[in-house]
mmCIF file of C-alpha atoms and ligand atoms in Angstrom:
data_model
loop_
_atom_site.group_PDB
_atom_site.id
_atom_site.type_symbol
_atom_site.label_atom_id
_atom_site.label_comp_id
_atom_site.label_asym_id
_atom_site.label_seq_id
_atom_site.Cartn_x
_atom_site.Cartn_y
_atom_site.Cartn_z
ATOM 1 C CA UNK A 187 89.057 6.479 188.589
ATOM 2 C CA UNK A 188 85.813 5.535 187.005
ATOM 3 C CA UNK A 189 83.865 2.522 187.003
ATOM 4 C CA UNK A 190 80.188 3.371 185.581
ATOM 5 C CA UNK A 191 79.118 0.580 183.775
ATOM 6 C CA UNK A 192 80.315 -2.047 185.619
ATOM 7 C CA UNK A 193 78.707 -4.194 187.694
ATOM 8 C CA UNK A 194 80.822 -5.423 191.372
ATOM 9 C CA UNK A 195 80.252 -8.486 193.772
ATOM 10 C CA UNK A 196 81.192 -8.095 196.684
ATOM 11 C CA UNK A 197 81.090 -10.663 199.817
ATOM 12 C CA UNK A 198 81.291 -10.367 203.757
ATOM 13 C CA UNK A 199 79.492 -6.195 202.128
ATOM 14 C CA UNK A 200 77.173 -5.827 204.999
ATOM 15 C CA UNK A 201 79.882 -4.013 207.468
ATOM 16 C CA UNK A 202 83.459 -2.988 208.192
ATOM 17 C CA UNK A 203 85.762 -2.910 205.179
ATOM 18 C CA UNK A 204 83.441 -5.157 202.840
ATOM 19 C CA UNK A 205 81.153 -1.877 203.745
ATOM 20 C CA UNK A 206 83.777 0.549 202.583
ATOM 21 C CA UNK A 207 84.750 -1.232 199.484
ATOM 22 C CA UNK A 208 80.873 -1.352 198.650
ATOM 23 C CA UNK A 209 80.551 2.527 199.032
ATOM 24 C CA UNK A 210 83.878 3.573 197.078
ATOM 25 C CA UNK A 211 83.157 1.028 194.260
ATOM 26 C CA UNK A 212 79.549 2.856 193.977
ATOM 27 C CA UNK A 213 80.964 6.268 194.402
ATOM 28 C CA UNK A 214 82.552 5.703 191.233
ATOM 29 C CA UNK A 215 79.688 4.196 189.565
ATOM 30 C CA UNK A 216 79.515 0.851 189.618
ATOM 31 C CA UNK A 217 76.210 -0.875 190.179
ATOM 32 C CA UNK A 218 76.389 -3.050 193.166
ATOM 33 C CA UNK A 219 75.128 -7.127 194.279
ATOM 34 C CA UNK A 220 76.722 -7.577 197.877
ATOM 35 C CA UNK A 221 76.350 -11.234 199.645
ATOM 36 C CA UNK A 222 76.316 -11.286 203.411
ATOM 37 C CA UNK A 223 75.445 -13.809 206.457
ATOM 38 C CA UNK A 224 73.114 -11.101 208.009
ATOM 39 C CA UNK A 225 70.766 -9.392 207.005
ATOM 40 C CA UNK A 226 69.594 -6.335 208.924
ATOM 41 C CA UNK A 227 69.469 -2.384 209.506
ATOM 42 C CA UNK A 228 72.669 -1.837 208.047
ATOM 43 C CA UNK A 229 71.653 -4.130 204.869
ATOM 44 C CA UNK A 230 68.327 -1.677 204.009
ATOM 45 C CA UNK A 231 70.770 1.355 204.497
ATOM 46 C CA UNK A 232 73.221 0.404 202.361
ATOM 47 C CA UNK A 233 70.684 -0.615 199.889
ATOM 48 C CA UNK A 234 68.963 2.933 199.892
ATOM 49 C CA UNK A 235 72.218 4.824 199.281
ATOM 50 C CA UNK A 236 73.752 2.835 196.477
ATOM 51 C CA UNK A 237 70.380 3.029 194.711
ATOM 52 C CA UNK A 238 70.371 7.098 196.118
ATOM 53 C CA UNK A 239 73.146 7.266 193.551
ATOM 54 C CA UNK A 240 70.712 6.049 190.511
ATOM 55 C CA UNK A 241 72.911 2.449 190.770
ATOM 56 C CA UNK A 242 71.198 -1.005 190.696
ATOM 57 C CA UNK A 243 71.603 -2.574 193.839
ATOM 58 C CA UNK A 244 70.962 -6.031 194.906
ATOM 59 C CA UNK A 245 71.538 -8.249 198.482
ATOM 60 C CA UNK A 246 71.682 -11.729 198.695
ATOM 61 C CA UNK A 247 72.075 -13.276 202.363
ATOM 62 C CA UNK A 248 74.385 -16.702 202.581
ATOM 63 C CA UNK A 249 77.438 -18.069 204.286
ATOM 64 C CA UNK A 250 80.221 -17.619 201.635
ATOM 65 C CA UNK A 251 81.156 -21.253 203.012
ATOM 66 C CA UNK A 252 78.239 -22.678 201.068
ATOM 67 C CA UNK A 253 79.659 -24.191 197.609
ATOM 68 C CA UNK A 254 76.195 -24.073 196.371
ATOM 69 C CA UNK A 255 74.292 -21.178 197.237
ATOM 70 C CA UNK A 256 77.942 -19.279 195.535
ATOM 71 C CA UNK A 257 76.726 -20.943 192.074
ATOM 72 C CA UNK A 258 72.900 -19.985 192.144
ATOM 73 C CA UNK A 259 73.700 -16.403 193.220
ATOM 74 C CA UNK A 260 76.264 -15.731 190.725
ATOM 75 C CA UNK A 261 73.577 -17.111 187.661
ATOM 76 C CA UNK A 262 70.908 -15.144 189.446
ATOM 77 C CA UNK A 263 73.530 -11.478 188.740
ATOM 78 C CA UNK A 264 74.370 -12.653 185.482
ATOM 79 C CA UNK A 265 70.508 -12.876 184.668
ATOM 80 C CA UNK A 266 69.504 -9.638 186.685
ATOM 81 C CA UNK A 267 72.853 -7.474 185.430
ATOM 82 C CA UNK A 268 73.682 -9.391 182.146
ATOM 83 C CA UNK A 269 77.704 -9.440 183.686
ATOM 84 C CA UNK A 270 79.663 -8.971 186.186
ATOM 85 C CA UNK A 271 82.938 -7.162 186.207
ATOM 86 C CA UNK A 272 84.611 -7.387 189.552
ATOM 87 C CA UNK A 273 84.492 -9.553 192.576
ATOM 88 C CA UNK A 274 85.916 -8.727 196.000
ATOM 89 C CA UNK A 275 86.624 -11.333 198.152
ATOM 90 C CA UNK A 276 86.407 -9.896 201.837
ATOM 91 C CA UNK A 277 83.620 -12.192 203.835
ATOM 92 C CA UNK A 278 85.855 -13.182 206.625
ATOM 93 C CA UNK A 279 86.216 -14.595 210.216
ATOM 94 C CA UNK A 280 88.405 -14.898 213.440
ATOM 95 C CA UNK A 281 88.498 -17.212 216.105
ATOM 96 C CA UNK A 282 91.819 -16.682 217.964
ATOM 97 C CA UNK A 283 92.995 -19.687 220.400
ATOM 98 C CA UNK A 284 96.545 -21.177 221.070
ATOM 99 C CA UNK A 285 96.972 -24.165 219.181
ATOM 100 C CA UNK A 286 96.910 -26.415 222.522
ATOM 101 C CA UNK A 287 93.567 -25.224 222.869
ATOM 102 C CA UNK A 288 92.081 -25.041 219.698
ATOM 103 C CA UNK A 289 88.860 -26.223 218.978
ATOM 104 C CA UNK A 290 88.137 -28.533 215.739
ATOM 105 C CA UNK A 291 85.067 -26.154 215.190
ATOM 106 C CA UNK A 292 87.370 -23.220 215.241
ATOM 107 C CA UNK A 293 89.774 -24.564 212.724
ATOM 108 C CA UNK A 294 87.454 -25.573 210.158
ATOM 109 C CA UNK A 295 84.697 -22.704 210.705
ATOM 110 C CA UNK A 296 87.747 -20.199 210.059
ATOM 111 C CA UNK A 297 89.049 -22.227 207.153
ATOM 112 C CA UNK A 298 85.884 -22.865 205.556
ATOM 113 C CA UNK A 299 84.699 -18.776 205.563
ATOM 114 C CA UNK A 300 88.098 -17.379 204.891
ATOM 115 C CA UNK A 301 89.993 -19.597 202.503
ATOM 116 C CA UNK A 302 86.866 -21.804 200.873
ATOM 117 C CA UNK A 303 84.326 -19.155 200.910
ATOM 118 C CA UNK A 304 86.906 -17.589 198.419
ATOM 119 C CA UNK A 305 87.165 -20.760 196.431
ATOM 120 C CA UNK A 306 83.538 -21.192 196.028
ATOM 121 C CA UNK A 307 82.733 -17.344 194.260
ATOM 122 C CA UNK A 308 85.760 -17.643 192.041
ATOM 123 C CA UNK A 309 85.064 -20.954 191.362
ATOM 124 C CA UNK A 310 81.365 -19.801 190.771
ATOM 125 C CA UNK A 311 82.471 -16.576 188.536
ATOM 126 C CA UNK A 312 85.429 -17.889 186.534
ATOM 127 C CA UNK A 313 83.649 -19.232 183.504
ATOM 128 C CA UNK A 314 82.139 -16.324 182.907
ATOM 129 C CA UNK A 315 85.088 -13.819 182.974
ATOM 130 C CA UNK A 316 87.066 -16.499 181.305
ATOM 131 C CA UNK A 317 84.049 -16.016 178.633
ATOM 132 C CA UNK A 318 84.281 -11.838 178.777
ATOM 133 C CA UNK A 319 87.911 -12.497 178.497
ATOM 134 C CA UNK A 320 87.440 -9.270 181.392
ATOM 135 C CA UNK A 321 87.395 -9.501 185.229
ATOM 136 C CA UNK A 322 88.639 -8.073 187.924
ATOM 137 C CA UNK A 323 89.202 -10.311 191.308
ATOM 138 C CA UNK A 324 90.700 -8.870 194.394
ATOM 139 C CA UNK A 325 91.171 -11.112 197.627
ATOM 140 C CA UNK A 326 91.010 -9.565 200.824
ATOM 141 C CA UNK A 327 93.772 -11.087 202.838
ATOM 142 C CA UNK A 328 95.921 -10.014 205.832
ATOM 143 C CA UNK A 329 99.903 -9.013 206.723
ATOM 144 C CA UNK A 330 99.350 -11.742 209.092
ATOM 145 C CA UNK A 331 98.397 -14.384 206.044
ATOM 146 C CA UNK A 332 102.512 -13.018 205.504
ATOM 147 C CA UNK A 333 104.216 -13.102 209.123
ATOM 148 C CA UNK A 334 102.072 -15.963 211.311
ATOM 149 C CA UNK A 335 100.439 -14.221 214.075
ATOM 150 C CA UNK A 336 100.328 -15.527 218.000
ATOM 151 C CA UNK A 337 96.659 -17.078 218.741
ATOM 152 C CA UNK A 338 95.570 -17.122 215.354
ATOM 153 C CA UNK A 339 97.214 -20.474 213.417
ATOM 154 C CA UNK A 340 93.793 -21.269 212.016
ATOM 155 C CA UNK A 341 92.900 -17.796 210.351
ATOM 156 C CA UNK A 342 96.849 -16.892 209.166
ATOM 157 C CA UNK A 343 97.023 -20.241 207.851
ATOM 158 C CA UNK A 344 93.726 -19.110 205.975
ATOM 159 C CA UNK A 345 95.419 -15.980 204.962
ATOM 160 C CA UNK A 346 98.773 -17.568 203.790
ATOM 161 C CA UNK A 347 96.536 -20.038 201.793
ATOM 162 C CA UNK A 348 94.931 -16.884 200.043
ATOM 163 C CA UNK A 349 98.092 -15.439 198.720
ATOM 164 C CA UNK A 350 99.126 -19.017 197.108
ATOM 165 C CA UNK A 351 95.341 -18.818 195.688
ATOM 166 C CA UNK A 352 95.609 -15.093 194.565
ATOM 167 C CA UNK A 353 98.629 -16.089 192.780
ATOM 168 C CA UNK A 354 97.892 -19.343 191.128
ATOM 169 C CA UNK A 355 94.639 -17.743 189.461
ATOM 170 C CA UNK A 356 96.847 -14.895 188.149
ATOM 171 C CA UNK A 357 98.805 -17.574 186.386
ATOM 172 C CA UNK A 358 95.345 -19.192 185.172
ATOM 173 C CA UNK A 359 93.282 -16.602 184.252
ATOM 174 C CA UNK A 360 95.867 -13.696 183.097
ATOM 175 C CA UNK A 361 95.721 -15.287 179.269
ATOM 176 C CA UNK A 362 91.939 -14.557 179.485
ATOM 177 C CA UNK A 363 92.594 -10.028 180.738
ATOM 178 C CA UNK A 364 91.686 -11.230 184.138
ATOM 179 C CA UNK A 365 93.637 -9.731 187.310
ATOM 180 C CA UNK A 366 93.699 -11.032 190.277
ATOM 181 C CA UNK A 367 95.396 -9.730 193.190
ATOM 182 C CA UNK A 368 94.791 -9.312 196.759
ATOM 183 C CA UNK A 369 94.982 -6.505 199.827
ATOM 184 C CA UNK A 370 96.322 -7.642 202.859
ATOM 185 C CA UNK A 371 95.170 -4.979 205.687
ATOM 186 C CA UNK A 372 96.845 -4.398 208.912
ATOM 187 C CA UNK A 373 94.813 -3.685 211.915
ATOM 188 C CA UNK A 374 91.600 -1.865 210.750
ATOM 189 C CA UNK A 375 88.979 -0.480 212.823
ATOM 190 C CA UNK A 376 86.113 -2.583 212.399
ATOM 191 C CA UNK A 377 83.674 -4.790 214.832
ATOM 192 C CA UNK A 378 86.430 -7.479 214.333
ATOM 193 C CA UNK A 379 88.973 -5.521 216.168
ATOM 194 C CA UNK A 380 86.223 -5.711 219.388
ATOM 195 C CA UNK A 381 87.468 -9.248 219.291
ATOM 196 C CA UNK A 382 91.114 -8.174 219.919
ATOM 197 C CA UNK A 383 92.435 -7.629 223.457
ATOM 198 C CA UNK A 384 93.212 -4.252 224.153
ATOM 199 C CA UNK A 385 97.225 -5.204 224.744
ATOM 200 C CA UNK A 386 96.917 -6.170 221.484
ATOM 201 C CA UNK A 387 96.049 -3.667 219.510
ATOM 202 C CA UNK A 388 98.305 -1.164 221.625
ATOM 203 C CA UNK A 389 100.873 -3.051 220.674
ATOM 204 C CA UNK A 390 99.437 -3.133 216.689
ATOM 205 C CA UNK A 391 99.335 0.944 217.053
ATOM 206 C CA UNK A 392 102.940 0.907 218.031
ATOM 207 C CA UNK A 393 104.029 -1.476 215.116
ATOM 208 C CA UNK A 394 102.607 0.662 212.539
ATOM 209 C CA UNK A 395 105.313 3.068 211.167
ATOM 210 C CA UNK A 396 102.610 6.200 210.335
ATOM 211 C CA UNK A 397 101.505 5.434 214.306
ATOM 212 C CA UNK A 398 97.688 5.003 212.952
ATOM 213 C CA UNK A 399 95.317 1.779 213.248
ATOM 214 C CA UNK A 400 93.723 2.243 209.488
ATOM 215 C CA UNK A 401 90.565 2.586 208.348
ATOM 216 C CA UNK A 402 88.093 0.281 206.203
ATOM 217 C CA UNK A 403 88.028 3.561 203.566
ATOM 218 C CA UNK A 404 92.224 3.180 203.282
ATOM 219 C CA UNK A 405 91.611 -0.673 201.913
ATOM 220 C CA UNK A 406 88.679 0.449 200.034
ATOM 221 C CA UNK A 407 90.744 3.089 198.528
ATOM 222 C CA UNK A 408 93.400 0.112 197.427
ATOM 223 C CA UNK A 409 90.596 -2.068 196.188
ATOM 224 C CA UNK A 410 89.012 0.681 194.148
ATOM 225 C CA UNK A 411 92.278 1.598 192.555
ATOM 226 C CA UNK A 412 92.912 -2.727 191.724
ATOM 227 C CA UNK A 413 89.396 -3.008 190.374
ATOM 228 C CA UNK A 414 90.024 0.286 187.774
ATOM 229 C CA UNK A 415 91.783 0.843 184.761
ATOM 230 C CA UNK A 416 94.935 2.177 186.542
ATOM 231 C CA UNK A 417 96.028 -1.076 187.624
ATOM 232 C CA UNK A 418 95.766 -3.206 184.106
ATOM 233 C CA UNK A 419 98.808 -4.153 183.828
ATOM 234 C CA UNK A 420 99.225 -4.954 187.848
ATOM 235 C CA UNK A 421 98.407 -9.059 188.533
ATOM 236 C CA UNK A 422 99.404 -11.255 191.193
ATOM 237 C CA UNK A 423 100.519 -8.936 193.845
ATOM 238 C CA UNK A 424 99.931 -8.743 197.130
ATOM 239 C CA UNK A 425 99.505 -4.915 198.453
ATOM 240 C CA UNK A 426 99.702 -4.442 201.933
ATOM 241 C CA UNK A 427 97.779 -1.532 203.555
ATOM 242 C CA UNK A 428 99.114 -1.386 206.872
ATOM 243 C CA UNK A 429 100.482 2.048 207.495
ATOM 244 C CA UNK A 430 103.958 -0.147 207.826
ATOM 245 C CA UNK A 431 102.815 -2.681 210.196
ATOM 246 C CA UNK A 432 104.882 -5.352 208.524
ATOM 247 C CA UNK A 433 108.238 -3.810 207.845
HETATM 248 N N1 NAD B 73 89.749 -5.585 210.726
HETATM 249 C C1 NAD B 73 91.007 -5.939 210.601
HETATM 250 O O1 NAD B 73 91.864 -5.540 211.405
HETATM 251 C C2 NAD B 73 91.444 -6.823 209.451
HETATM 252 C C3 NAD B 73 92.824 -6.985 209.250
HETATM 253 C C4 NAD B 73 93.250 -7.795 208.209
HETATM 254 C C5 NAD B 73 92.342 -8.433 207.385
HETATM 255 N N2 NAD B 73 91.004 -8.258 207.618
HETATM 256 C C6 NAD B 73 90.086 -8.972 206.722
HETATM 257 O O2 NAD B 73 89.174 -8.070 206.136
HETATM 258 C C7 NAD B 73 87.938 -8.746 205.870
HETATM 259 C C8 NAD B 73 86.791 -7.954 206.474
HETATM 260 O O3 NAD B 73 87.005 -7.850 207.869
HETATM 261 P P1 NAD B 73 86.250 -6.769 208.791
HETATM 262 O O4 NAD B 73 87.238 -6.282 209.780
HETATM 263 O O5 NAD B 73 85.513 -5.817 207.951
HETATM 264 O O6 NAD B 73 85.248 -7.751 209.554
HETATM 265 P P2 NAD B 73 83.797 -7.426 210.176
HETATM 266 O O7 NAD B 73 83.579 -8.499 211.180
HETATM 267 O O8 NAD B 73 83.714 -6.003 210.590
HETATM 268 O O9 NAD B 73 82.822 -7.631 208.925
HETATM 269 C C9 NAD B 73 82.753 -8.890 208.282
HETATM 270 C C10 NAD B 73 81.495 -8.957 207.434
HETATM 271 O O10 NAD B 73 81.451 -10.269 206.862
HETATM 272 C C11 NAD B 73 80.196 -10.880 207.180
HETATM 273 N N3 NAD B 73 80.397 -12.319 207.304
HETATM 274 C C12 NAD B 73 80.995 -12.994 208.330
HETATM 275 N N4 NAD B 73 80.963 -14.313 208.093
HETATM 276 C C13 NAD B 73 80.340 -14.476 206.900
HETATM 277 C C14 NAD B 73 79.999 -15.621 206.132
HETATM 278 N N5 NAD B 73 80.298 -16.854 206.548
HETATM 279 N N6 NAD B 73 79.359 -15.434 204.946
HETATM 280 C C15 NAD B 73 79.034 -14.187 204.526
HETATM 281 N N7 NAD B 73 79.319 -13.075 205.229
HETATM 282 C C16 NAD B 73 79.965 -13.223 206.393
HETATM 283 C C17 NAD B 73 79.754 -10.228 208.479
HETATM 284 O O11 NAD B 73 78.354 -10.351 208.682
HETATM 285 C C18 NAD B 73 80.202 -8.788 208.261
HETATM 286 O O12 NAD B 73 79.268 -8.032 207.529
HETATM 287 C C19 NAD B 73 88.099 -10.154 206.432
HETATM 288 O O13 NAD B 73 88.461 -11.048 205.418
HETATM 289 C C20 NAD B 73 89.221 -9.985 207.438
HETATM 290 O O14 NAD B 73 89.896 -11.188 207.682
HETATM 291 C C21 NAD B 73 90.534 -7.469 208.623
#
């Protein structure tokens, strides 16, 4: 796989799998602008080694959840980069509760990141790959956007809602050479798995078939390969990476 040239977006880029994704996608060459809520240690790091690599690298730090701010940083990578190739959706939250106890706040805060922060950078980056007639968009969704999940209505209702998106831009924007497809992890060993009880993600080890939790570098590895040539003919799918968590 090779991606010099090109120039990636990337949201939610500051840790876990957005992380991963960010450090494959340079690994093969593609310069880098990465959006994230913080903005700390791991930020500068990340900075230094995609720029290490002889890559342009840019941060910008917002709340995906922002209509707005998606718009002005989108113009402001055109104008720095002159395109942009690929966008990864991935900035996402959870805030698990029973539905008898659910909170309005964490409804909407968990719809607003998760299925409107994706909205707002396609919505921001369409035109312009409509324009290329080129683009690349992969949606970072879950396996329990596919089966429900126990405690977590607001966020798989999120995650249904982002298949039904990946799908209806497919239909929109394939005309134009645009993919669109989206990853939908398993359990993954990142800081959002320290939200998890520890029954629970026993009992997500013993689901998965290969009797692994996964790692962000096995989605980056799927993202890489739906951002490349390889998958050009490959649009409106949704690829779980869950060592068999699902079945
Ligand atoms: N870890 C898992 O088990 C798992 C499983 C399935 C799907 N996912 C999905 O993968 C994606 C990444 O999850 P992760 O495990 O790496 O999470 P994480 O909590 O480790 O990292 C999320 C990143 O997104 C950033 N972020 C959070 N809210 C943001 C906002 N409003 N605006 C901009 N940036 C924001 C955080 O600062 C952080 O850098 C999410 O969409 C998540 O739903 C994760």
């Amino acid at each position: 796989m090779n991606l010099k040239g090109k120039v990636a977006l990337i949201t939610g880029a500051n840790a876990g799998i957005g992380n991963a994704i960010l450090t494959k996608l340079a690994e093969l060459g593609c310069n880098i602008s990465f959006v994230d809520i913080a903005h700390n240690e791991l930020t500068e790091n990340t900075i230094k080694r995609v720029e290490a690599l002889g890559l342009k690298c840019r941060f910008f730090q917002s709340d995906v959840s922002n209509f707005q701010d998606a718009e002005i940083i989108i113009q402001k990578i055109i104008s720095e980069f002159g395109k942009i190739d690929i966008l990864v959706n991935n900035a996402g939250i959870n805030k698990d509760s029973v539905i008898w106890k659910m909170t309005e706040e964490q409804w909407d805060s968990v719809i607003d990141v998760n299925l409107k922060g994706y909205f707002n950078y396609v919505r921001a980056v369409a035109p312009l790959f409509k324009d290329q007639c080129n683009g690349k968009i992969v949606n970072i969704t879950s396996i329990n956007g596919l089966r429900g999940k126990f405690g977590q209505s607001n966020y798989s209702a999120a995650k249904a809602g982002i298949i039904g998106f990946t799908k209806a831009l497919a239909k929109e924007l394939g005309k134009y050479s645009i993919n669109v497809n989206a990853v939908a992890p398993g359990m993954i060993n990142t800081d959002m798995m320290k939200n998890i009880p520890e029954a629970a993600r026993t009992a997500a080890l013993q689901e998965t078939v290969l009797n692994r939790i996964g790692s962000p570098e096995d989605i980056a590895n799927a993202v890489a390969f739906l951002c490349s040539d390889l998958s050009k003919h490959i649009t409106g799918e949704i690829i779980k990476v869950d060592g068999g968590q699902y079945i």
